[in-house]
Tab-separated table of C-alpha atoms in Angstrom:
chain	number	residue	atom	x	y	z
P	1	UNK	CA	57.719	125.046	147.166
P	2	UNK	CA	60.427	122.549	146.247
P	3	UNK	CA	63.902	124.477	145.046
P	4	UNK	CA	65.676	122.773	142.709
P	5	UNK	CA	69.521	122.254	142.565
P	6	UNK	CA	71.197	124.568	140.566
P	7	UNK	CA	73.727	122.497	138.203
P	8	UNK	CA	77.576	123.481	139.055
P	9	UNK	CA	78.702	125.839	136.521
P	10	UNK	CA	82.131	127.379	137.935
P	11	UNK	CA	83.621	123.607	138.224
P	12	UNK	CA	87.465	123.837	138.446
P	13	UNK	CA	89.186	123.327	135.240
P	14	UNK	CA	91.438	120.285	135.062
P	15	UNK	CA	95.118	120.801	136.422
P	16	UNK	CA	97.710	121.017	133.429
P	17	UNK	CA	99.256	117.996	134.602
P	18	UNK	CA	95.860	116.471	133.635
P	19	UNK	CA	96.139	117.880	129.898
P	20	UNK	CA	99.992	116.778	129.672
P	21	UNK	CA	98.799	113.485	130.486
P	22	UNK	CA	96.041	113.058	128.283
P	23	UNK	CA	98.523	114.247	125.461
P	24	UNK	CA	100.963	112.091	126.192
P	25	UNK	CA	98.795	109.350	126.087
P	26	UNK	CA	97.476	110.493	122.470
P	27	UNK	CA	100.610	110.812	121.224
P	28	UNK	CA	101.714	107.475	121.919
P	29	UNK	CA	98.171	105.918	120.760
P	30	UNK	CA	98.741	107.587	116.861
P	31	UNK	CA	102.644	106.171	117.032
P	32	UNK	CA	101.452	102.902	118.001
P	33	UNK	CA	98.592	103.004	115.634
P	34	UNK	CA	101.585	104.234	112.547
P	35	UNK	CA	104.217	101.861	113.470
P	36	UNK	CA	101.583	99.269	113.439
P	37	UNK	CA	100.193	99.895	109.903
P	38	UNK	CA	103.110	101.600	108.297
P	39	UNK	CA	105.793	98.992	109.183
P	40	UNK	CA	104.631	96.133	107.344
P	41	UNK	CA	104.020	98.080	104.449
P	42	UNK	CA	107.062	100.163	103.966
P	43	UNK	CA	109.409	96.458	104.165
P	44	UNK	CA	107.555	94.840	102.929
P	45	UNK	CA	109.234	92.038	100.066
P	46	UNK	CA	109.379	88.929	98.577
P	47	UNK	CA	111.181	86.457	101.917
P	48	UNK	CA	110.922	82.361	101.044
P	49	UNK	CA	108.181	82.575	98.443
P	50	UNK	CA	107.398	79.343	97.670
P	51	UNK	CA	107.554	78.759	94.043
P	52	UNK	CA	108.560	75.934	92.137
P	53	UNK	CA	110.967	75.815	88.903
P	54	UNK	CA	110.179	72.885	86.456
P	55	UNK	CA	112.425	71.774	84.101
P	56	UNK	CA	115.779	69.389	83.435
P	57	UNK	CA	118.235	69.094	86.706
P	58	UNK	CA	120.922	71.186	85.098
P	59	UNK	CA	118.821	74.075	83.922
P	60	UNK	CA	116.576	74.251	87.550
P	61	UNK	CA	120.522	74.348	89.343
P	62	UNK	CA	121.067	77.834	87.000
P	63	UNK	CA	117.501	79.384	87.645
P	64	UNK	CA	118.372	79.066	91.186
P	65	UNK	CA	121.539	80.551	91.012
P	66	UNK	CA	119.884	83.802	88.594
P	67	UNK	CA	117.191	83.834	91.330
P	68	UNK	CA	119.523	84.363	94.332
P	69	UNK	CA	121.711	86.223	92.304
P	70	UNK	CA	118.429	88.904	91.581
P	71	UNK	CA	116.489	88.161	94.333
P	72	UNK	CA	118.809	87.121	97.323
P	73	UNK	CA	116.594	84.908	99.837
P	74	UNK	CA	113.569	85.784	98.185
P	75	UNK	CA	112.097	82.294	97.414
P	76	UNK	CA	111.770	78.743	98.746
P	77	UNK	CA	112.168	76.825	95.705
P	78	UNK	CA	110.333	73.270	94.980
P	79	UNK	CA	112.205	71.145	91.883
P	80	UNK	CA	109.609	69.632	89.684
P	81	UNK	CA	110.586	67.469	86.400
P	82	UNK	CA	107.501	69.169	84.290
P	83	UNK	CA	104.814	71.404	84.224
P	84	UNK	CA	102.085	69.089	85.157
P	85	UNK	CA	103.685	68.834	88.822
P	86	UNK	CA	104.236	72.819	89.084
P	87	UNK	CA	100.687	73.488	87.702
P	88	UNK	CA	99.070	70.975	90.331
P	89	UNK	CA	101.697	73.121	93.153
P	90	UNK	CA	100.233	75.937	92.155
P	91	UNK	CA	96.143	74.394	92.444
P	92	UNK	CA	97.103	72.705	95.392
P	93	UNK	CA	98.164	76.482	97.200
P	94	UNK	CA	101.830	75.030	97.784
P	95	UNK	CA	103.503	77.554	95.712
P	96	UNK	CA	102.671	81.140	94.204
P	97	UNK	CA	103.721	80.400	90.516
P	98	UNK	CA	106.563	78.529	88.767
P	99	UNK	CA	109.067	78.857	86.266
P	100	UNK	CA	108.899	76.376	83.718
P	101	UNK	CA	111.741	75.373	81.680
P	102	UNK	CA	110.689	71.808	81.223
P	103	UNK	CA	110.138	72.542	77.016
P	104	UNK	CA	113.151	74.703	76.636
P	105	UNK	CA	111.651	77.670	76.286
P	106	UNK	CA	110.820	79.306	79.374
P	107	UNK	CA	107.831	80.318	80.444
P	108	UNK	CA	106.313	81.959	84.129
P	109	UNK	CA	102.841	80.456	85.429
P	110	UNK	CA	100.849	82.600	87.500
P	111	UNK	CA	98.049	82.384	89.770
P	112	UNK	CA	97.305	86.235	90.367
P	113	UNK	CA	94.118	85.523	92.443
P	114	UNK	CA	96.835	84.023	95.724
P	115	UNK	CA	98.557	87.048	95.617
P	116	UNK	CA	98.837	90.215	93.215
P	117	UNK	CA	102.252	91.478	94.504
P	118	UNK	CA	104.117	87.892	93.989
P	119	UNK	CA	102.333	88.052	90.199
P	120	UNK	CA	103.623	91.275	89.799
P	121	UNK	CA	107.238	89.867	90.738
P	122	UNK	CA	106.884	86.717	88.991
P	123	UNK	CA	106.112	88.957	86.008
P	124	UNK	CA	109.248	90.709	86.379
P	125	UNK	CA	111.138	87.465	86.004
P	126	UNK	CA	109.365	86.836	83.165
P	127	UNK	CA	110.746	90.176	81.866
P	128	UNK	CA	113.965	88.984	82.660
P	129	UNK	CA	114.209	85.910	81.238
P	130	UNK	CA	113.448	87.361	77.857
P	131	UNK	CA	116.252	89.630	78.158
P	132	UNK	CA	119.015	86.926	77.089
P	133	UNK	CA	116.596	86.255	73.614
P	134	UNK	CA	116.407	90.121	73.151
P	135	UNK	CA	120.242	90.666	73.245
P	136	UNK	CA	120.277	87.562	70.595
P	137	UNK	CA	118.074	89.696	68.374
P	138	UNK	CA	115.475	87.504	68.813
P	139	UNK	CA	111.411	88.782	69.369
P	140	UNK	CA	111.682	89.265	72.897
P	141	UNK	CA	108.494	87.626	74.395
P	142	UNK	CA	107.761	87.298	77.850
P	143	UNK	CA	105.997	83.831	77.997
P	144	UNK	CA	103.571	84.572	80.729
P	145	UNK	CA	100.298	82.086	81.866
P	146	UNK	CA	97.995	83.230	84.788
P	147	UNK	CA	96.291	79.699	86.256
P	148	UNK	CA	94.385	81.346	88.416
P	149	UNK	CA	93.430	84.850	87.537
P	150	UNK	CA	91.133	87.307	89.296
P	151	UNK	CA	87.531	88.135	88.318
P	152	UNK	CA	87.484	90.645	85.862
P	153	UNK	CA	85.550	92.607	87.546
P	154	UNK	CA	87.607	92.875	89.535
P	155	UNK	CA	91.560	92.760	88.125
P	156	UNK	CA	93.243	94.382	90.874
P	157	UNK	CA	91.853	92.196	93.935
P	158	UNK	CA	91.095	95.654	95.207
P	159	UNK	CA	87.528	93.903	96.849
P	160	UNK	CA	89.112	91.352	98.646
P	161	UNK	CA	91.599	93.361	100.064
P	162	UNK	CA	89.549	96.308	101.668
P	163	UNK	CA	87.177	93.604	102.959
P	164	UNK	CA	89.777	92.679	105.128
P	165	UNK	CA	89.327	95.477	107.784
P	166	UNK	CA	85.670	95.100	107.699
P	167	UNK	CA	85.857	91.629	108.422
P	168	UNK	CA	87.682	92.182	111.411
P	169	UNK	CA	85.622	95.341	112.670
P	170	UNK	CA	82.525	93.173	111.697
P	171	UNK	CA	83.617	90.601	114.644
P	172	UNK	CA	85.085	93.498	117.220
P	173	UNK	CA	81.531	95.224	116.596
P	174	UNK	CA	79.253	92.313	117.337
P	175	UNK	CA	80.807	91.394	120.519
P	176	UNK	CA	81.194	94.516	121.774
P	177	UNK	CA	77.367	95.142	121.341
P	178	UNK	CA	76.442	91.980	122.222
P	179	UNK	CA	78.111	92.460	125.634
P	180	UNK	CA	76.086	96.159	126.037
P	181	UNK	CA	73.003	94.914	124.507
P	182	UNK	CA	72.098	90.803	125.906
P	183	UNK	CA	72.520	89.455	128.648
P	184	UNK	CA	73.397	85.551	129.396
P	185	UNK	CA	76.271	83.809	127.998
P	186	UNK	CA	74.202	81.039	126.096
P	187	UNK	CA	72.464	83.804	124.371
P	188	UNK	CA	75.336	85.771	123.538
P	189	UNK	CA	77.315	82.640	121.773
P	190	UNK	CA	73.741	81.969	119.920
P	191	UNK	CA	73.655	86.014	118.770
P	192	UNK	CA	77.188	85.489	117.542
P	193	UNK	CA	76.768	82.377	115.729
P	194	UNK	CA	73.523	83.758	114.227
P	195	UNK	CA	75.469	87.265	113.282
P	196	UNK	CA	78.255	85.275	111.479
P	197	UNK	CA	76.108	83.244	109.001
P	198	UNK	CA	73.886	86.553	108.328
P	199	UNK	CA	76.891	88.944	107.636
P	200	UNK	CA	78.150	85.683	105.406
P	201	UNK	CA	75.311	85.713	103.809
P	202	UNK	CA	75.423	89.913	103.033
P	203	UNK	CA	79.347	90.243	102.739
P	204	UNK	CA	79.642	87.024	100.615
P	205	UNK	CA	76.912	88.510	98.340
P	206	UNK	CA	78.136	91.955	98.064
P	207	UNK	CA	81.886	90.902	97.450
P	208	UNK	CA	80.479	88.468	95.255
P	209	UNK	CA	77.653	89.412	93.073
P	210	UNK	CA	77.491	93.410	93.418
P	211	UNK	CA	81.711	94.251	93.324
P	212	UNK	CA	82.378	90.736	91.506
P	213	UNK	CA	85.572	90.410	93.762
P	214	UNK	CA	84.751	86.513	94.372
P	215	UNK	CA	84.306	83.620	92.405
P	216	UNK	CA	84.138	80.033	93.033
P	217	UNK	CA	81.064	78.871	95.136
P	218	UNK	CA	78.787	81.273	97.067
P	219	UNK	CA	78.161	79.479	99.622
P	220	UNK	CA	81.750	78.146	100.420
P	221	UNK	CA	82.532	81.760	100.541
P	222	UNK	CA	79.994	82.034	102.476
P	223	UNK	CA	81.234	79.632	105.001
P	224	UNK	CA	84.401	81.121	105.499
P	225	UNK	CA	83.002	84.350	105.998
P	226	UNK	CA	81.160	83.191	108.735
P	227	UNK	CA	83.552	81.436	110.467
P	228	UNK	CA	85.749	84.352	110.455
P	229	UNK	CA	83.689	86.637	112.205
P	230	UNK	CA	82.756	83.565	114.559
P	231	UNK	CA	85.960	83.340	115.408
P	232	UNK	CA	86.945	87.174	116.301
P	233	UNK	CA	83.463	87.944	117.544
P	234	UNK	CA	83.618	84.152	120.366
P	235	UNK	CA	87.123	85.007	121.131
P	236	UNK	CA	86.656	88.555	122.098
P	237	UNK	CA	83.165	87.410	123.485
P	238	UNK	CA	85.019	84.723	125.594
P	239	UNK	CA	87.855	87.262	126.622
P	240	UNK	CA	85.292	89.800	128.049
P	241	UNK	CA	84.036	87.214	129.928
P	242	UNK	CA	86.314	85.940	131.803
P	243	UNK	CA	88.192	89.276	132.364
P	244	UNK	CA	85.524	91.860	131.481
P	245	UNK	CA	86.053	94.765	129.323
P	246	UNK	CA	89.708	94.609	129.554
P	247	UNK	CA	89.709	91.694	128.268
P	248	UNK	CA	87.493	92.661	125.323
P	249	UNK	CA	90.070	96.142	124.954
P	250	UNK	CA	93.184	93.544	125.386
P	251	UNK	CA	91.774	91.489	122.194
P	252	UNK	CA	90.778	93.975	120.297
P	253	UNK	CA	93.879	95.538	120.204
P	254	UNK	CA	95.475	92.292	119.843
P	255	UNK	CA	93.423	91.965	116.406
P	256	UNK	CA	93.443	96.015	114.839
P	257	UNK	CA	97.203	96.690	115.687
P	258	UNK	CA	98.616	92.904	115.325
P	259	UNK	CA	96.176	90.791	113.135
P	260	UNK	CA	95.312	93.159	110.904
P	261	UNK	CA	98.255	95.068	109.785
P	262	UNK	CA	99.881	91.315	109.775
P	263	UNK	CA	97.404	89.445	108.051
P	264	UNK	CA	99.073	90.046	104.487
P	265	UNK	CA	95.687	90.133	102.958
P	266	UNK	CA	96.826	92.765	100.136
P	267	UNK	CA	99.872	91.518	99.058
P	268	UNK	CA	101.083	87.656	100.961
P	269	UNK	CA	102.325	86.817	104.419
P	270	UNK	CA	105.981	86.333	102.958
P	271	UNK	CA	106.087	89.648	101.680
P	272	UNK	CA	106.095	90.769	105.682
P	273	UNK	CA	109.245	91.501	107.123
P	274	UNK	CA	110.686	88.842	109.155
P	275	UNK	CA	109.111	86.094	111.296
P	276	UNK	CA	105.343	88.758	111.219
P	277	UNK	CA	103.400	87.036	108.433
P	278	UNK	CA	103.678	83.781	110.161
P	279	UNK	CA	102.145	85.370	113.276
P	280	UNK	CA	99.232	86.988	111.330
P	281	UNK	CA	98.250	83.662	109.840
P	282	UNK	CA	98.101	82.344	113.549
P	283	UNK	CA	95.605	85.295	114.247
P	284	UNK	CA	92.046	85.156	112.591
P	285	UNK	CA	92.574	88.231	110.481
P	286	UNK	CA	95.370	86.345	108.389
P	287	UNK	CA	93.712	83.143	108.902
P	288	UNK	CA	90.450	84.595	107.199
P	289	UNK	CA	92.028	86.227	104.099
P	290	UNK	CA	94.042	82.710	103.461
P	291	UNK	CA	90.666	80.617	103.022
P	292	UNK	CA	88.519	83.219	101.475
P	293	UNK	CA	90.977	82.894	98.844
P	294	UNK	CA	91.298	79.188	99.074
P	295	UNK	CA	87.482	79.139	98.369
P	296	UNK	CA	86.880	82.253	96.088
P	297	UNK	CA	89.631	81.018	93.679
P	298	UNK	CA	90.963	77.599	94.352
P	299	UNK	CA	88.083	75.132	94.619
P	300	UNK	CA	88.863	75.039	98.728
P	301	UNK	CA	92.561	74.005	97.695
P	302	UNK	CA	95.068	75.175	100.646
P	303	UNK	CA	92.244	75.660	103.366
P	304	UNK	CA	93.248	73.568	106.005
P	305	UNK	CA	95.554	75.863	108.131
P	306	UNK	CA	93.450	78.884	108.036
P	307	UNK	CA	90.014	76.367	109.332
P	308	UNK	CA	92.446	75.305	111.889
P	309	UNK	CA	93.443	78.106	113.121
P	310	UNK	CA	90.203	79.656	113.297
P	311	UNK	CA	88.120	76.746	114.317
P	312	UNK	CA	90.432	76.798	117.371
P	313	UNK	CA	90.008	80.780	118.294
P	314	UNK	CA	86.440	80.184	117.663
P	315	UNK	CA	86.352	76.637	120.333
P	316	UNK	CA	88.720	78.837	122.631
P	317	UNK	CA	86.355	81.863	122.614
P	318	UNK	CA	83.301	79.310	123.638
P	319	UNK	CA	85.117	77.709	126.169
P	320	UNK	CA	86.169	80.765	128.082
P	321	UNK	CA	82.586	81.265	127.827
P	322	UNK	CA	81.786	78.154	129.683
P	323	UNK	CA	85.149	78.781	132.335
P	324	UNK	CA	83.710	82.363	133.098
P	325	UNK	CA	79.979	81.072	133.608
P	326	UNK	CA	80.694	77.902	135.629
P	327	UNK	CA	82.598	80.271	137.553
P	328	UNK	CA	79.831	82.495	138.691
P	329	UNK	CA	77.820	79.630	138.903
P	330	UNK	CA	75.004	80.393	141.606
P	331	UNK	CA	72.056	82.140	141.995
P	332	UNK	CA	73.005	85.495	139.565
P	333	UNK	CA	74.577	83.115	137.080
P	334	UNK	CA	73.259	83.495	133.069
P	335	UNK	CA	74.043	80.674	131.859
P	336	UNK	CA	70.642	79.617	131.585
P	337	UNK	CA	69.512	80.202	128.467
């Protein structure tokens, strides 16, 4: 009669030094994690806005001056002559708003849906500027036009914004399981290009008909949807690849503690500290919150950057694809589709 083997139940318990370790390594894992989140947010303020100030030469020279007076280095001004030009800035995604002094009066143009947290400070310039008409004793009026407004559905842009982080985990998520779950490269790209348009399809839908956090054309939306998680899921896809699952760790972290806490999706890449907006919008995270809201709210205006820069994560991803499988060309290759 066959005995079977007893399972070990008096194992050794780890060494201490074991548990130091592992708590070591937690700790630093949750301060990376904070300082990665927390930092943009707590300095986070206005640096080289772009906005533009219409009006006469003379009276553009002394909004200037107020606005660095206020507001030291906080925008990167554009002089228009009226406020045709500024409103067609502010279409075109070239600047956040303007100050228009063109009719004497001055008024503050808006477009909320690029970014809620410049609004909010173009509004408080508007605020100010009625100040000087208050102390006059005249009706102090805050002359205040939004161009392009958010849904109001949705008047916060609260939609948009938490669909950032899904975005991103959408991508990390399909090419981690497509690496567990299919095998072959050319099979892989085709699940990940097949993924992108169906989760396009759902989150465009969702964002745009259930939470009414989109406007503008469904299937433009759509679009860039799609090619945002084509672009995180290929490049991790293409990473893992070539160096296996350290390569797929190395970019995810490279998009959760860099491309998303940089991305600027909530408030506006210059409202990062320093030189880290313009990094986000280099990563697909930023890249994908620019054109969703270049398509959602502007008619496509201000999309070419953020199609760039995914378009080439997204050819780089299939190409290290390609490297890795012409590299183990031979008879255990899966390339073959």
């Amino acid at each position: 009669m066959a005995v079977q083997a007893q399972p070990a139940t008096n194992a050794s318990p780890s060494p201490w030094s074991a548990v130091a370790r592992a708590v070591a390594l937690l700790t630093v894992a949750v301060s990376v994690l904070l300082t990665a989140f927390a930092w943009p947010s707590v300095h986070s303020s206005a640096h080289d806005v772009p906005i533009a100030v219409a009006g006469p030469a003379p009276t553009v020279r002394q909004i200037r001056v107020a606005l660095d007076e206020r507001l030291p280095d906080a925008f990167e001004i554009t002089e228009v002559v009226d406020t045709a030009a500024a409103e067609q800035l502010i279409r075109d995604r070239e600047v956040y708003g303007a100050i228009d002094v063109s009719s004497g009066a001055p008024q503050v143009i808006l477009a909320s849906a690029g970014s809620t947290a410049v609004a909010q400070t173009l509004n408080n310039i508007a605020t100010a500027l009625s100040q000087p008409q208050q102390s006059q004793g005249a009706k102090p009026e805050a002359a205040i036009r939004d161009l392009a407004p958010l849904p109001a559905d949705d008047p916060r842009g609260a939609g948009l914004a938490a669909a950032a982080l899904p975005l991103v985990m959408g991508g990390l998520l399909a090419a981690f399981l497509l690496t567990r779950l299919v095998l072959g490269t050319t099979r892989r790209v085709i699940g990940t290009l097949a993924f992108a348009v169906t989760g396009g399809l759902a989150v465009s839908a969702i964002l745009q008909f259930w939470l009414g956090s989109l406007t503008g054309s469904y299937w433009a939306n759509t679009g860039a949807v799609a090619l945002s998680v084509a672009a995180t899921s290929l490049s991790l896809l293409g990473l893992e690849s070539l160096l296996g699952y350290t390569g797929l760790g190395l970019g995810a972290a490279t998009m959760m503690l860099i491309g998303n806490p940089l991305a600027g999706t909530a408030t506006a890449p210059e409202m990062l500290p320093g030189w880290s907006g313009t990094l986000g919008q280099l990563l697909p995270p930023g890249a994908s919150g620019r054109l969703l809201r270049s398509t959602a709210f502007f008619d496509g205006h201000g999309a070419t950057h953020p199609v760039i820069v995914l378009a080439t994560w997204l050819t780089l991803g299939v190409l290290l694809c390609l490297a890795s499988g012409l590299r183990r060309r031979g008879p255990s290759a899966d390339l073959v589709p």
